[in-house]
Each structure stands twice: as structure tokens, then as C-alpha cells.
């Protein structure tokens, strides 16, 4: 089961920097992310979602791979890849997995104009390695799906990491 963690930042570049660090940590297999997005509340109060990945492209790629494999079985790999690609793209476009867009917009309304928030759906977390990477960026927890004890532990770990930053 995935855990939701939403963190508010004073500006969009800081939220994007936090997102980029988490994506890097995922490539290094420190965390497993099911979804990650940045929500920006613009100066005029409008909410903009910055989604991190494209499910349509992922579906098309997966569909092409499966279609090519099935096509090889029937000696028409290019046709199989084309059909698989189209089917995968259609399924990817119809699927809205991850953090609910309406939920992100609703929490985004609570941000001050010019602020941004990072929404992360985490499958596997390793706070001992993640917190030191993100703590220097500041931020405040908006919402989590963690237990009260886990959330308190996360807040304490972030505070400890901030106070022990090199000058």
C-alpha cells in the first residue's frame, strides 16, 4: 500500500527541486514512487498541476513491447507492435492512477499565492536516506496518510536533519 505525503514550499523552484531529488533517489533505488506531482498556486490564485510522468507514453511503450512479442508468435511483429502501442496508449490515457487531481487542487487552494506543494505517493520509503536530502529545502507537511506515530517520527527526523545541517 502506498503512503501519501504532501509538503508545502515557499515557491515553485524549491518544490521542483524536491521532486527532482526524489526522482533521483528513485533511480538509485532508495525509494519507490507510485506518483509524484507539484501543485502550484499562481500569483492570481489559480492552481496548476505539474504531473511528473506520462501514463499514456508508458502505456504505449508497454503495449508496443507486448504487441511485438505477440506479433513474433504470429510472424507479424510490426503489426503487433502498432496494435499493442495504440491499445497501450488508449489504456494509459484512460487511466488516472496516483494522487487524485481534485484532491491536489483542493489542498492547493490552501497555499498562499506563489507557493507550491509536492505530492508524493510512496510505495517504499527509506527515511534515513531521504530526509537528509530533502530537509535543507525546508517545507512543511500539509498532509500524510501515515499513522500519527509515523508522522511524528517523520517530523522529528526532518527537524533533526535541519538542525544538524553544515553551516
Short mmCIF file of C-alpha atoms in Angstrom, two decimals:
data_model
loop_
_atom_site.label_atom_id
_atom_site.label_comp_id
_atom_site.label_asym_id
_atom_site.label_seq_id
_atom_site.Cartn_x
_atom_site.Cartn_y
_atom_site.Cartn_z
CA UNK A 1 0.00 0.00 0.00
CA UNK A 2 1.23 3.48 -0.86
CA UNK A 3 1.65 6.35 1.58
CA UNK A 4 0.71 9.91 0.65
CA UNK A 5 2.97 12.75 1.75
CA UNK A 6 2.24 16.36 0.77
CA UNK A 7 4.80 19.06 1.58
CA UNK A 8 4.32 22.82 1.03
CA UNK A 9 7.17 25.06 -0.12
CA UNK A 10 7.53 28.83 -0.41
CA UNK A 11 7.97 28.73 -4.19
CA UNK A 12 7.75 26.54 -7.28
CA UNK A 13 11.51 26.12 -7.88
CA UNK A 14 12.01 24.66 -4.38
CA UNK A 15 9.12 22.19 -4.83
CA UNK A 16 10.55 21.18 -8.22
CA UNK A 17 14.00 20.74 -6.69
CA UNK A 18 12.49 18.43 -4.03
CA UNK A 19 10.70 16.48 -6.80
CA UNK A 20 13.93 16.15 -8.78
CA UNK A 21 15.81 14.88 -5.73
CA UNK A 22 13.13 12.24 -5.08
CA UNK A 23 13.20 11.13 -8.72
CA UNK A 24 16.98 10.79 -8.47
CA UNK A 25 16.60 8.75 -5.26
CA UNK A 26 14.13 6.51 -7.07
CA UNK A 27 16.67 5.91 -9.86
CA UNK A 28 19.14 4.97 -7.11
CA UNK A 29 16.53 2.54 -5.64
CA UNK A 30 16.36 4.39 -2.32
CA UNK A 31 12.58 4.97 -2.65
CA UNK A 32 9.81 3.62 -4.85
CA UNK A 33 7.35 6.25 -6.01
CA UNK A 34 3.89 5.39 -7.29
CA UNK A 35 3.20 9.02 -8.23
CA UNK A 36 4.77 12.43 -7.78
CA UNK A 37 3.39 15.84 -8.72
CA UNK A 38 3.91 19.50 -7.94
CA UNK A 39 0.93 21.79 -7.35
CA UNK A 40 1.48 25.50 -7.86
CA UNK A 41 -0.76 28.28 -6.65
CA UNK A 42 -0.02 31.11 -9.03
CA UNK A 43 0.03 34.78 -8.05
CA UNK A 44 -3.52 35.19 -9.39
CA UNK A 45 -4.74 32.33 -7.17
CA UNK A 46 -5.14 29.78 -9.98
CA UNK A 47 -3.95 26.22 -9.36
CA UNK A 48 -1.63 24.48 -11.81
CA UNK A 49 -0.70 20.81 -11.60
CA UNK A 50 2.74 19.73 -12.80
CA UNK A 51 2.46 15.97 -13.33
CA UNK A 52 5.77 14.13 -13.30
CA UNK A 53 5.10 11.26 -15.65
CA UNK A 54 3.05 10.49 -18.70
CA UNK A 55 0.89 7.38 -18.31
CA UNK A 56 -0.04 7.47 -22.00
CA UNK A 57 3.59 7.15 -23.09
CA UNK A 58 4.20 4.36 -20.56
CA UNK A 59 1.12 2.51 -21.75
CA UNK A 60 2.16 2.87 -25.38
CA UNK A 61 5.67 1.59 -24.64
CA UNK A 62 4.36 -1.40 -22.67
CA UNK A 63 1.74 -2.10 -25.31
CA UNK A 64 4.34 -1.99 -28.08
CA UNK A 65 6.53 -4.48 -26.21
CA UNK A 66 3.67 -6.91 -25.62
CA UNK A 67 2.33 -6.37 -29.14
CA UNK A 68 5.76 -7.05 -30.62
CA UNK A 69 6.08 -10.25 -28.60
CA UNK A 70 2.64 -11.46 -29.63
CA UNK A 71 3.36 -10.37 -33.21
CA UNK A 72 6.50 -12.51 -33.23
CA UNK A 73 4.39 -15.52 -32.36
CA UNK A 74 2.23 -14.89 -35.43
CA UNK A 75 5.12 -13.69 -37.66
CA UNK A 76 3.85 -10.07 -37.94
CA UNK A 77 5.86 -8.20 -35.28
CA UNK A 78 5.42 -4.70 -36.74
CA UNK A 79 1.64 -5.03 -36.91
CA UNK A 80 1.60 -6.47 -33.39
CA UNK A 81 3.71 -3.56 -32.11
CA UNK A 82 1.45 -1.00 -33.79
CA UNK A 83 -1.73 -2.53 -32.39
CA UNK A 84 -0.16 -3.03 -28.94
CA UNK A 85 1.11 0.56 -28.93
CA UNK A 86 -2.29 2.00 -29.78
CA UNK A 87 -4.04 -0.17 -27.21
CA UNK A 88 -1.49 0.66 -24.51
CA UNK A 89 -1.76 4.39 -25.23
CA UNK A 90 -5.54 4.26 -25.05
CA UNK A 91 -5.46 2.43 -21.73
CA UNK A 92 -2.78 4.79 -20.36
CA UNK A 93 -4.82 7.85 -21.36
CA UNK A 94 -7.96 6.46 -19.75
CA UNK A 95 -6.19 5.57 -16.51
CA UNK A 96 -5.66 8.26 -13.88
CA UNK A 97 -3.57 6.43 -11.32
CA UNK A 98 -1.89 8.07 -8.39
CA UNK A 99 -2.89 11.08 -6.33
CA UNK A 100 -6.34 12.36 -7.22
CA UNK A 101 -6.16 15.62 -9.20
CA UNK A 102 -9.20 17.12 -7.43
CA UNK A 103 -7.61 16.37 -4.04
CA UNK A 104 -4.39 18.12 -5.10
CA UNK A 105 -6.33 21.15 -6.36
CA UNK A 106 -8.29 21.30 -3.09
CA UNK A 107 -5.13 21.30 -0.98
CA UNK A 108 -3.53 23.71 -3.44
CA UNK A 109 -6.23 26.24 -2.57
CA UNK A 110 -4.83 26.28 0.99
CA UNK A 111 -1.45 27.51 -0.28
CA UNK A 112 -0.58 31.18 -0.33
CA UNK A 113 -0.28 32.65 -3.84
CA UNK A 114 3.19 31.96 -5.21
CA UNK A 115 3.64 28.84 -3.05
CA UNK A 116 3.81 25.26 -4.28
CA UNK A 117 3.41 21.78 -2.82
CA UNK A 118 4.94 18.42 -3.61
CA UNK A 119 2.59 15.43 -3.55
CA UNK A 120 4.25 12.04 -3.32
CA UNK A 121 2.68 8.60 -3.31
CA UNK A 122 5.41 6.35 -1.90
CA UNK A 123 5.42 2.56 -2.20
CA UNK A 124 8.71 2.04 -0.36
CA UNK A 125 10.40 4.63 1.80
CA UNK A 126 13.74 4.89 3.50
CA UNK A 127 13.55 7.99 5.72
CA UNK A 128 17.16 7.64 6.93
CA UNK A 129 18.39 8.37 3.40
CA UNK A 130 15.55 10.59 2.08
CA UNK A 131 15.18 13.08 4.94
CA UNK A 132 18.79 14.37 4.80
CA UNK A 133 18.32 15.01 1.05
CA UNK A 134 15.09 16.99 1.45
CA UNK A 135 15.46 18.70 4.85
CA UNK A 136 17.74 21.52 3.58
CA UNK A 137 14.93 22.61 1.24
CA UNK A 138 12.63 23.40 4.15
CA UNK A 139 8.93 22.90 3.63
CA UNK A 140 6.13 21.92 5.94
CA UNK A 141 3.97 18.82 5.98
CA UNK A 142 0.49 19.57 4.64
CA UNK A 143 -1.00 16.10 4.78
CA UNK A 144 0.06 12.49 5.08
CA UNK A 145 -1.63 9.12 5.20
CA UNK A 146 0.93 7.94 7.74
CA UNK A 147 -0.09 6.85 11.21
CA UNK A 148 0.18 9.53 13.90
CA UNK A 149 3.32 7.86 15.24
CA UNK A 150 4.96 7.61 11.79
CA UNK A 151 4.08 11.23 11.02
CA UNK A 152 5.55 12.38 14.35
CA UNK A 153 8.71 10.37 13.61
CA UNK A 154 8.94 11.99 10.15
CA UNK A 155 8.51 15.50 11.59
CA UNK A 156 11.17 14.79 14.24
CA UNK A 157 13.58 13.38 11.64
CA UNK A 158 13.14 16.44 9.41
CA UNK A 159 13.68 18.81 12.35
CA UNK A 160 16.78 16.90 13.47
CA UNK A 161 18.21 16.92 9.94
CA UNK A 162 17.61 20.68 9.65
CA UNK A 163 19.33 21.48 12.94
CA UNK A 164 22.36 19.34 12.02
CA UNK A 165 22.96 20.92 8.59
CA UNK A 166 26.52 22.11 7.98
CA UNK A 167 26.83 25.90 8.05
#
